[in-house]
Short mmCIF file of C-alpha atoms in Angstrom, two decimals:
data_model
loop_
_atom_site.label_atom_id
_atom_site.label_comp_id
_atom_site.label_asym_id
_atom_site.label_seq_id
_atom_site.Cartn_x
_atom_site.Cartn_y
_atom_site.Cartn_z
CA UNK A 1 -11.80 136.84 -141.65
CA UNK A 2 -9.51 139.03 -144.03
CA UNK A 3 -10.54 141.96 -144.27
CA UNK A 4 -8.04 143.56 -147.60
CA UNK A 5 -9.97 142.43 -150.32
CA UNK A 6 -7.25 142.40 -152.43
CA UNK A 7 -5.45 139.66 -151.68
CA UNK A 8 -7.83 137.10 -153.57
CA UNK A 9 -6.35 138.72 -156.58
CA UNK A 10 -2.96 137.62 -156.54
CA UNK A 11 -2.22 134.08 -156.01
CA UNK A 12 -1.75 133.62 -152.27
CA UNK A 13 1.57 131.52 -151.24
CA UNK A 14 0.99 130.88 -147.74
CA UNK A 15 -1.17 128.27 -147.18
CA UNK A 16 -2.68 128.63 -143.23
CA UNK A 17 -4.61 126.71 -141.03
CA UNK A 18 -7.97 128.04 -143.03
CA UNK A 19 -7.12 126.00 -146.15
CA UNK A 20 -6.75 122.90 -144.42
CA UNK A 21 -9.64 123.54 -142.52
CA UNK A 22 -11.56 124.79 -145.35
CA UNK A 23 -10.85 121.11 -147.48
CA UNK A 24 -11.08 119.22 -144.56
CA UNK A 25 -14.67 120.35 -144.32
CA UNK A 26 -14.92 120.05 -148.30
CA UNK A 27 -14.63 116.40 -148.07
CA UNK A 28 -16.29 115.75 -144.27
CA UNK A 29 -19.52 117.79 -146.70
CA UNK A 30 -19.51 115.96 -149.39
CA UNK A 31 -18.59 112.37 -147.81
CA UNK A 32 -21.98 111.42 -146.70
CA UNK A 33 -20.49 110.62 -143.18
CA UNK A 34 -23.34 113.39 -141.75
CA UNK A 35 -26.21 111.56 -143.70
CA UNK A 36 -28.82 110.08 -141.63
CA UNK A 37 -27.02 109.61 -138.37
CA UNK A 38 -29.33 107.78 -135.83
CA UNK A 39 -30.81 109.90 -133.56
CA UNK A 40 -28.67 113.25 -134.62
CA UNK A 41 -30.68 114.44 -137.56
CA UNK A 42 -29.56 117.89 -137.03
CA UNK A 43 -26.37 116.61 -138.44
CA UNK A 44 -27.90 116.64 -141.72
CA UNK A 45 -27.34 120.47 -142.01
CA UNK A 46 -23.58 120.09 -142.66
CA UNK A 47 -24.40 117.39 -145.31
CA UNK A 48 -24.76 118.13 -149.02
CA UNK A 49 -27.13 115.55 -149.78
CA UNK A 50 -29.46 116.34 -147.17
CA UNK A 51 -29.36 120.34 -148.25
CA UNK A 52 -30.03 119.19 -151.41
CA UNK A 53 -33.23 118.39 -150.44
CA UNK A 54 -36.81 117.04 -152.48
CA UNK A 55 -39.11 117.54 -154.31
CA UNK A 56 -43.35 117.21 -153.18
CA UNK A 57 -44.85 114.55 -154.99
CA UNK A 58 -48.03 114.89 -157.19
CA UNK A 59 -50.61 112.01 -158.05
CA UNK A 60 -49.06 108.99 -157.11
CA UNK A 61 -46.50 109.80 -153.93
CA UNK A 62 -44.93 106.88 -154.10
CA UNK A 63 -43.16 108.15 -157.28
CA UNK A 64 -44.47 111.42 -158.74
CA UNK A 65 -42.19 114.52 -157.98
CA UNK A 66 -43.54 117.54 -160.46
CA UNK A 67 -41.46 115.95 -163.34
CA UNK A 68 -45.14 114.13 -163.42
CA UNK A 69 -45.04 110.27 -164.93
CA UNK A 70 -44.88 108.40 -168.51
CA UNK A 71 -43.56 111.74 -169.80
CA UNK A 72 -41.43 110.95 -173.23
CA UNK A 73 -39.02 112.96 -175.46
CA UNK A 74 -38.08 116.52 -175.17
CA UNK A 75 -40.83 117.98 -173.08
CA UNK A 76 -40.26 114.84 -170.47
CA UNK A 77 -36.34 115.56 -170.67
CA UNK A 78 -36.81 119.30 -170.54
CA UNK A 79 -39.10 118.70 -167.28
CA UNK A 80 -36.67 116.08 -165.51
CA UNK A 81 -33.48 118.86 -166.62
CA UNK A 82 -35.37 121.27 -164.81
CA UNK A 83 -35.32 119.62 -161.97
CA UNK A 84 -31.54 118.95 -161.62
CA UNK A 85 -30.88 122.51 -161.35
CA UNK A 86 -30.77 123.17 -157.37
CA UNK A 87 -28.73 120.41 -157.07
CA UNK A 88 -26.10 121.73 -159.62
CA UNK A 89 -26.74 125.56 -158.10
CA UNK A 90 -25.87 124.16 -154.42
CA UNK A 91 -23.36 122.29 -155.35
CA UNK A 92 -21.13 125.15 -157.17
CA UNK A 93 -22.69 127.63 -154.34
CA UNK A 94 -21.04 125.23 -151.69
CA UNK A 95 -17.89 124.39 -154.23
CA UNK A 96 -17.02 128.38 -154.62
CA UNK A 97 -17.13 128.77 -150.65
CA UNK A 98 -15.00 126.23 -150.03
CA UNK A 99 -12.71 127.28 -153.17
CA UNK A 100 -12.58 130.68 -151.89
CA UNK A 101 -11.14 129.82 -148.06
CA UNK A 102 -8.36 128.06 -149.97
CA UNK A 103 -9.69 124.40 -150.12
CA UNK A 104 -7.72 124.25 -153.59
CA UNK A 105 -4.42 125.79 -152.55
CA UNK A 106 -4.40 123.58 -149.33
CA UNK A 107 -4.78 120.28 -152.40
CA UNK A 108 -2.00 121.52 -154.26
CA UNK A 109 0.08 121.98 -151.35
CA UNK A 110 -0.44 118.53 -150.25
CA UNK A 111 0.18 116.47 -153.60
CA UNK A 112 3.36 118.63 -154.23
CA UNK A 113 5.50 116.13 -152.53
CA UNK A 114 4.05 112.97 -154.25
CA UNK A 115 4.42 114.24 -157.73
CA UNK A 116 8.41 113.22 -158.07
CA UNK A 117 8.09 110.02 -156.47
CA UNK A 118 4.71 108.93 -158.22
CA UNK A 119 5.08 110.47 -161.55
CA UNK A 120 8.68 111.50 -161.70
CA UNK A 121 7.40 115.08 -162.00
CA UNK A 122 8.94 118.16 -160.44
CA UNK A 123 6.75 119.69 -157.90
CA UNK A 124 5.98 122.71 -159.80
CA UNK A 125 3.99 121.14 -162.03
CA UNK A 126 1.46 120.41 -159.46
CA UNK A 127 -0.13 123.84 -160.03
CA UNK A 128 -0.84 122.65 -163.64
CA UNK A 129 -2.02 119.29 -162.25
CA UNK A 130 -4.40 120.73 -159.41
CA UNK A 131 -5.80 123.93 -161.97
CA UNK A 132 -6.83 121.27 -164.43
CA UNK A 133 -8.96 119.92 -161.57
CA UNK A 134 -10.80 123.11 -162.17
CA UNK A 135 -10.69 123.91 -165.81
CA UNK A 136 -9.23 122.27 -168.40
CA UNK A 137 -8.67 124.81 -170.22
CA UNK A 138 -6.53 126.66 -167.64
CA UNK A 139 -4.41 123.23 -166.56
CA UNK A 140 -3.74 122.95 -170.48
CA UNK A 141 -2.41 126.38 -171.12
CA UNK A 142 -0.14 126.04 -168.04
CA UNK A 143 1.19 123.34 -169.09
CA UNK A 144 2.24 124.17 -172.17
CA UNK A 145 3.59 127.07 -170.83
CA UNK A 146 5.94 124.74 -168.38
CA UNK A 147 7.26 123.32 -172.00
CA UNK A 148 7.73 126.30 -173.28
CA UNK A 149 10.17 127.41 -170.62
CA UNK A 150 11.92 124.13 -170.34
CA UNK A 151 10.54 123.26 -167.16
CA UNK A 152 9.59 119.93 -168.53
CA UNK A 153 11.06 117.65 -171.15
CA UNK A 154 8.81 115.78 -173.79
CA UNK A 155 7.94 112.78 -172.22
CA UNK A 156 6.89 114.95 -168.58
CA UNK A 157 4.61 117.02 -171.16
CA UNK A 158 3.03 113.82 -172.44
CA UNK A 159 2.49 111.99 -168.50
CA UNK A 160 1.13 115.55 -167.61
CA UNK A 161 -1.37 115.11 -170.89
CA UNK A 162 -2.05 111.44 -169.46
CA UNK A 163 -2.75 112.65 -165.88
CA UNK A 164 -5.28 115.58 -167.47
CA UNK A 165 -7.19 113.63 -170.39
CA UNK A 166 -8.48 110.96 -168.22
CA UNK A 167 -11.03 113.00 -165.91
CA UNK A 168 -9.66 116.54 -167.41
CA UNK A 169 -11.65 119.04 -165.37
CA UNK A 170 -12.74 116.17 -162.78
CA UNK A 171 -13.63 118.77 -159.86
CA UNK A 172 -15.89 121.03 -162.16
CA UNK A 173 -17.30 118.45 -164.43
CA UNK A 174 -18.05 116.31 -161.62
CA UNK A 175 -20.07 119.07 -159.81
CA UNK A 176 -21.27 120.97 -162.50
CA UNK A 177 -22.49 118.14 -164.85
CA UNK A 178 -22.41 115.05 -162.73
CA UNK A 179 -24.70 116.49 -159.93
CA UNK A 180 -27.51 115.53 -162.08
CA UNK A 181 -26.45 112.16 -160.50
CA UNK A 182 -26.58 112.54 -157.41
CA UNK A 183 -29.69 112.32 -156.03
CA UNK A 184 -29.42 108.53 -157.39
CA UNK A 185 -25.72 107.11 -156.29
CA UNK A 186 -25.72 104.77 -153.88
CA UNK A 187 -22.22 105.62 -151.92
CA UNK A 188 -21.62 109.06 -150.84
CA UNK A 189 -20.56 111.79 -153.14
CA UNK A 190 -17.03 111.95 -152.72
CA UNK A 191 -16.04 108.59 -153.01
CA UNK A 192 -16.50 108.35 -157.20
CA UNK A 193 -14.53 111.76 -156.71
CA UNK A 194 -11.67 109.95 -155.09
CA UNK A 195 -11.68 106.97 -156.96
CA UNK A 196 -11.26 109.34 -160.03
CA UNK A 197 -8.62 111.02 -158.67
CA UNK A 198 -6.63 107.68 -158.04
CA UNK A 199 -7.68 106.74 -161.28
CA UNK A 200 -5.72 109.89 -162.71
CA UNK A 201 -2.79 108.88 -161.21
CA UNK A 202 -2.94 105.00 -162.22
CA UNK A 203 -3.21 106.13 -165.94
CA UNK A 204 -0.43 108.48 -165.68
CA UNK A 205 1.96 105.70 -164.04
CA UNK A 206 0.78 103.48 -167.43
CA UNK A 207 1.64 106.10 -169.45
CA UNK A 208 4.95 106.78 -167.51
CA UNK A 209 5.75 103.11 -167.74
CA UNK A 210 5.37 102.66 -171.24
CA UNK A 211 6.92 105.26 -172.28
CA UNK A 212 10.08 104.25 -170.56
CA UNK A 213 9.19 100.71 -172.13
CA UNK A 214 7.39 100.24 -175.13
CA UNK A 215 7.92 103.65 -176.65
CA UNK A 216 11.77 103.95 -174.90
CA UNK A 217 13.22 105.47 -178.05
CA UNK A 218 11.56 107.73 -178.68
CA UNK A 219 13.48 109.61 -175.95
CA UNK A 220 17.18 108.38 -175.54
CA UNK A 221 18.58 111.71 -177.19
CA UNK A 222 16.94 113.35 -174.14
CA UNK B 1 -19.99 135.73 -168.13
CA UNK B 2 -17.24 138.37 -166.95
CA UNK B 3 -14.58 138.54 -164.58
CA UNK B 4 -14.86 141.83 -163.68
CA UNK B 5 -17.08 141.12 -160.05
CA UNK B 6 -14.85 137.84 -159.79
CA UNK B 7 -14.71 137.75 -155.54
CA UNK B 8 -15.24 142.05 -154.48
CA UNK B 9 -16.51 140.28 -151.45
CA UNK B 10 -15.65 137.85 -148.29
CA UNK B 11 -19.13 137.66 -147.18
CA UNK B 12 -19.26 133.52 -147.71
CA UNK B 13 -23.36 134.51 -148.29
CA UNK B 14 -22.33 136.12 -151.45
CA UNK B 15 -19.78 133.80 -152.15
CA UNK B 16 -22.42 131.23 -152.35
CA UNK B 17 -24.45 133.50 -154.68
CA UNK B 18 -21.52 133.79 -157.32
CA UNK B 19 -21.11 129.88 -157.21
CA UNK B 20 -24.86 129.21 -157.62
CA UNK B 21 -25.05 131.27 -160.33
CA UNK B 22 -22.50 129.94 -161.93
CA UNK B 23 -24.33 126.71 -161.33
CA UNK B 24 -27.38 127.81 -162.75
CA UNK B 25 -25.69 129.00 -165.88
CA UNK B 26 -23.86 125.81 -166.29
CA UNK B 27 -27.67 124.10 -165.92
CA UNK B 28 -29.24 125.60 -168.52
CA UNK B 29 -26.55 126.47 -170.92
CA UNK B 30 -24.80 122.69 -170.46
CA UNK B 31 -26.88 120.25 -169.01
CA UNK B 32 -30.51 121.51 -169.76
CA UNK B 33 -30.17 121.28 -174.21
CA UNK B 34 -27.51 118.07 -173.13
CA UNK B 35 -30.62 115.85 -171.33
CA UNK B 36 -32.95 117.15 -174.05
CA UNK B 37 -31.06 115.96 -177.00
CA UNK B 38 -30.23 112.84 -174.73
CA UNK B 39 -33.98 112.10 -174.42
CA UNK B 40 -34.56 113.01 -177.92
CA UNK B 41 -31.94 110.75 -179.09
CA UNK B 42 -33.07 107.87 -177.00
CA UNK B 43 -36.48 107.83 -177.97
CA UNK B 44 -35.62 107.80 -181.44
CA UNK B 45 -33.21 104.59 -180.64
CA UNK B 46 -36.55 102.95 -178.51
CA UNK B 47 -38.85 103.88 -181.60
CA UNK B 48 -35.88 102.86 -183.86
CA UNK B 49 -35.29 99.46 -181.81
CA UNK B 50 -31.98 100.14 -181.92
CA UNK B 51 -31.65 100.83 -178.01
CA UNK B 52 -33.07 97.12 -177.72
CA UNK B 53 -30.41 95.68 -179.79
CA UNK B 54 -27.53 97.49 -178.20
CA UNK B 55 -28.75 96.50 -175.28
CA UNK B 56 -28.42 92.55 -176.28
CA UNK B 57 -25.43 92.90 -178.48
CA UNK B 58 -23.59 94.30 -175.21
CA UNK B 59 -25.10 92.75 -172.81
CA UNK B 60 -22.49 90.17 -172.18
CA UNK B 61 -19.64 92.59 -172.25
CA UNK B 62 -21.68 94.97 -169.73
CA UNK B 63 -22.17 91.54 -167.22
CA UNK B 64 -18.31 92.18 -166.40
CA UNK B 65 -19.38 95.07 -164.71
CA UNK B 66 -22.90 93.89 -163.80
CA UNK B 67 -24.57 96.09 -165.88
CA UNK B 68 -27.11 95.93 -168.29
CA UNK B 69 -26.55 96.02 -171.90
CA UNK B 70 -28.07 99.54 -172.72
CA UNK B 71 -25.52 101.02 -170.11
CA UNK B 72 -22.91 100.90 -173.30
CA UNK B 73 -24.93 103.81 -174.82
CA UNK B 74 -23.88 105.66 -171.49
CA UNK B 75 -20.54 105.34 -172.16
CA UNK B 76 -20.23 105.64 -176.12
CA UNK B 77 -22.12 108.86 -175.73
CA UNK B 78 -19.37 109.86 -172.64
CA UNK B 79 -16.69 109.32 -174.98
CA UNK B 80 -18.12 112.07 -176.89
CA UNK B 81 -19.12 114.15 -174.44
CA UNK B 82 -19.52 113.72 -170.77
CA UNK B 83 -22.45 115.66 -170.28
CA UNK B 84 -24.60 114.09 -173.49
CA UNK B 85 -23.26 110.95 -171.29
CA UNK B 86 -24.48 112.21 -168.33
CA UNK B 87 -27.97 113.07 -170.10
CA UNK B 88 -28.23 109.53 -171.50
CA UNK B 89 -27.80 108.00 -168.27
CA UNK B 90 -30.75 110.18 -166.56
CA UNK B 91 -32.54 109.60 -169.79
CA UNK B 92 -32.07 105.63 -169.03
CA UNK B 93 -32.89 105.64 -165.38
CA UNK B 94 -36.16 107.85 -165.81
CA UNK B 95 -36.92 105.21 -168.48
CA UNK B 96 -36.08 102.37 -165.56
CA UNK B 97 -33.80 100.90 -167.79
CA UNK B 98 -30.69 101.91 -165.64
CA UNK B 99 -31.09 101.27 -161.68
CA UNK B 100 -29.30 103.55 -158.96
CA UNK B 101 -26.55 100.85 -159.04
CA UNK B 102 -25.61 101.05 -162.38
CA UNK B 103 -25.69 104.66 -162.30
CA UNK B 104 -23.26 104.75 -159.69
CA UNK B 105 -21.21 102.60 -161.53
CA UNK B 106 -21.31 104.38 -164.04
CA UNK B 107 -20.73 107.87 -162.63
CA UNK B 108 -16.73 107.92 -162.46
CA UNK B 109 -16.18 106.15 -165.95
CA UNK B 110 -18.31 108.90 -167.14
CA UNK B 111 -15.75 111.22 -166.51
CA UNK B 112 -12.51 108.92 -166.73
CA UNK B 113 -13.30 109.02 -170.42
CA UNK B 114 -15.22 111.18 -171.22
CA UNK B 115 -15.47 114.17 -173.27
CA UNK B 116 -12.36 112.64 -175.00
CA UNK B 117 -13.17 114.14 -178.53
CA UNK B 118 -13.46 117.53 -177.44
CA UNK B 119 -10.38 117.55 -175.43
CA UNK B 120 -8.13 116.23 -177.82
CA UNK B 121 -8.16 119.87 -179.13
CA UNK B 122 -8.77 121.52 -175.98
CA UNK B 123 -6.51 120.11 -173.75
CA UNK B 124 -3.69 117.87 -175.87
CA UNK B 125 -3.73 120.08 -178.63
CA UNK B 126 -3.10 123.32 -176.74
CA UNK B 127 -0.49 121.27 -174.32
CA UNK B 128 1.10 120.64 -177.83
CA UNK B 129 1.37 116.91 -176.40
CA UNK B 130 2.71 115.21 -179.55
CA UNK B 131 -0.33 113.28 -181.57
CA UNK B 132 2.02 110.16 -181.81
CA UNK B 133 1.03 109.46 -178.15
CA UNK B 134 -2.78 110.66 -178.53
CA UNK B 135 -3.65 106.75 -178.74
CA UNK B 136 -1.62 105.79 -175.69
CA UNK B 137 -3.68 108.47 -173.52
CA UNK B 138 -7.38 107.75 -175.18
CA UNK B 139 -7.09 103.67 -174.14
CA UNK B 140 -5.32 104.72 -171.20
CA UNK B 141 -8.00 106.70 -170.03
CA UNK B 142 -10.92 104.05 -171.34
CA UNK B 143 -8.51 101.67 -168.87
CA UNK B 144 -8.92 103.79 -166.24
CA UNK B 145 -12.65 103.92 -166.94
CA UNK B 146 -13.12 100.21 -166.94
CA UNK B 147 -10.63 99.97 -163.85
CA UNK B 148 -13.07 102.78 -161.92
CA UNK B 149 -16.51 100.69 -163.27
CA UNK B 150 -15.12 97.50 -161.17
CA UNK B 151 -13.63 98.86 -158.27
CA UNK B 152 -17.40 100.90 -158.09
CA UNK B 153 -18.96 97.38 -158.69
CA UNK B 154 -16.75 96.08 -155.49
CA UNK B 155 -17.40 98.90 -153.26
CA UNK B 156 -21.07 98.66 -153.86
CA UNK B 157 -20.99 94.85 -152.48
CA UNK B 158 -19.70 95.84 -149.59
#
């Protein structure tokens, strides 16, 4: 382990075996594989559903946690909101580990190369691409700033918006707000994450297609 | 919150503490008021009967994705934003009108278009992406949405 605990403040170009490592074990956490496997329970302590655990049950235990039953309105929704909160709290716990040992940086690094190919981006917009993952906020001021500086022409700026709008923020908002969820999806965590992330990429080759089709005018003095 | 004790440490213990506060924060600032309005809002639809009748008006549409009709008030309220979406949809299942299924099929539309309103100033507007294309994004990303509620439908059968 590092020991300098500066170098989390700049942002770190080499990308080492930790990253990979670090993401690797991102996904293996949150991909279910670990959940319930016969005879090796102790698995179930490098699984995110399993840490996130249950509630006792009150009257009835076939279906009363302390949310209670027949509640309606606020004070029922205030009750059940309360109770999505470890879930959300272990999630980003787990999320800002696996951030920190460079599970993000090792993403980036590996969707570089399909950017040109895919999106007919140049590579060095993946940093806007992979930051909007985390804040939408962040991926939209970078990439403004990439038009700014004539990095990118119009219609990269507006297959960048494509790839961001649909999903913007997917990593956070998907942990942060769609951990309430959880507890009820029937397919391991990470695969409506990855189908998302596909999903990104399918809108933004629409969006690249059309614009080279439908809207094609728009950019022949370019 | 500040930045200012953003990561003074490598002890992953503490590490965990930063995220789960940030988690905490994010559960009673976002998603706590979001599943109260939601259940607010839906009960005044049920009282209303106005969560019955979306329910059949949609109901056919919603079959494509075998879903039932109220599900559409999942995804209208997404649209706007994806936690009041999110809050519908546990508002819905505590009310056993949505099963695990459909929330799971539901889950990644809920973010493929969701929040939309909001980030048309957040995120296109501050890109400066030109608002001639702001359609072509919005139905590309309800596409992607409907694209993401059928391949969920698929991988459930399997």
């Amino acid at each position: 382990m590092p020991s300098n605990s500066d170098e989390s403040n700049k942002v770190p170009i080499k990308i080492g075996m930790k990253a990979y490592l670090s993401l690797i074990i991102a996904i293996l956490f949150f991909s279910g594989l670990f959940l319930n496997v016969d005879g090796m329970k102790w698995l179930g302590a490098f699984d995110f559903t399993t840490l996130g655990g249950s509630f006792g049950t009150m009257q009835n235990p076939a279906k009363n946690t302390f949310v209670g039953e027949a509640g309606i309105s606020a004070k029922a929704g205030f009750l059940f909101a309360l109770s999505l909160v470890p879930t959300v709290m272990l999630a980003l716990g787990v999320l800002e580990i696996f951030t920190h040992y460079g599970a993000i940086r090792a993403a980036h690094k590996l969707l570089t190369p399909l950017l040109k190919p895919i999106l007919g981006l140049p590579g060095l917009t993946g940093l806007a691409l992979i930051t909007d993952l985390q804040s939408t906020d962040a991926g939209a001021a970078l990439t403004k700033e990439l038009y700014d500086e004539k990095v990118i022409a119009k219609k990269e700026l507006i297959i960048m918006g494509a790839w961001q709008y649909s999903g913007a923020g997917l990593i956070n908002n998907y942990f942060a707000i769609g951990s309430a969820l959880f507890a009820w999806l029937t397919v391991p965590v990470v695969i409506p994450l990855i189908l998302m992330f596909i999903m990104k990429f399918v809108g933004a080759i629409f969006v690249r297609i059309a614009l080279t089709t439908f809207y094609k005018r728009d950019f022949t003095n370019e | 919150m500040s930045n200012t004790h953003k990561r003074e440490t490598n002890n992953p213990f503490d590490i965990f503490i930063i995220g789960a506060r940030k988690g905490f924060n994010i559960a009673i600032n976002n998603l706590m008021p979001n599943v109260v309005m939601a259940y607010v809002i839906a009960q005044i639809l049920n009282l209303l009967g106005l969560m019955d009748f979306l329910g059949i008006v949609f109901s056919p549409a919603m079959t494509i994705f075998s879903l039932p009709g109220v599900a559409i008030t999942v995804l209208l309220t997404a649209w706007l934003s994806a936690s009041a979406g999110t809050g519908v949809a546990v508002s819905l299942f505590a009310h056993q009108q949505l099963g695990i299924t459909d929330i799971t099929i539901l889950a990644p539309a809920i973010f493929l278009m969701g929040s939309q309103l909001q980030y048309m100033g957040r995120l296109l507007g501050v890109a400066d992406v030109p608002k001639r294309y702001w359609p072509l994004l919005m139905v590309t990303s309800i596409l992607n949405a409907i694209i993401a509620m059928l391949v969920m439908r698929v991988i459930i059968a399997l």
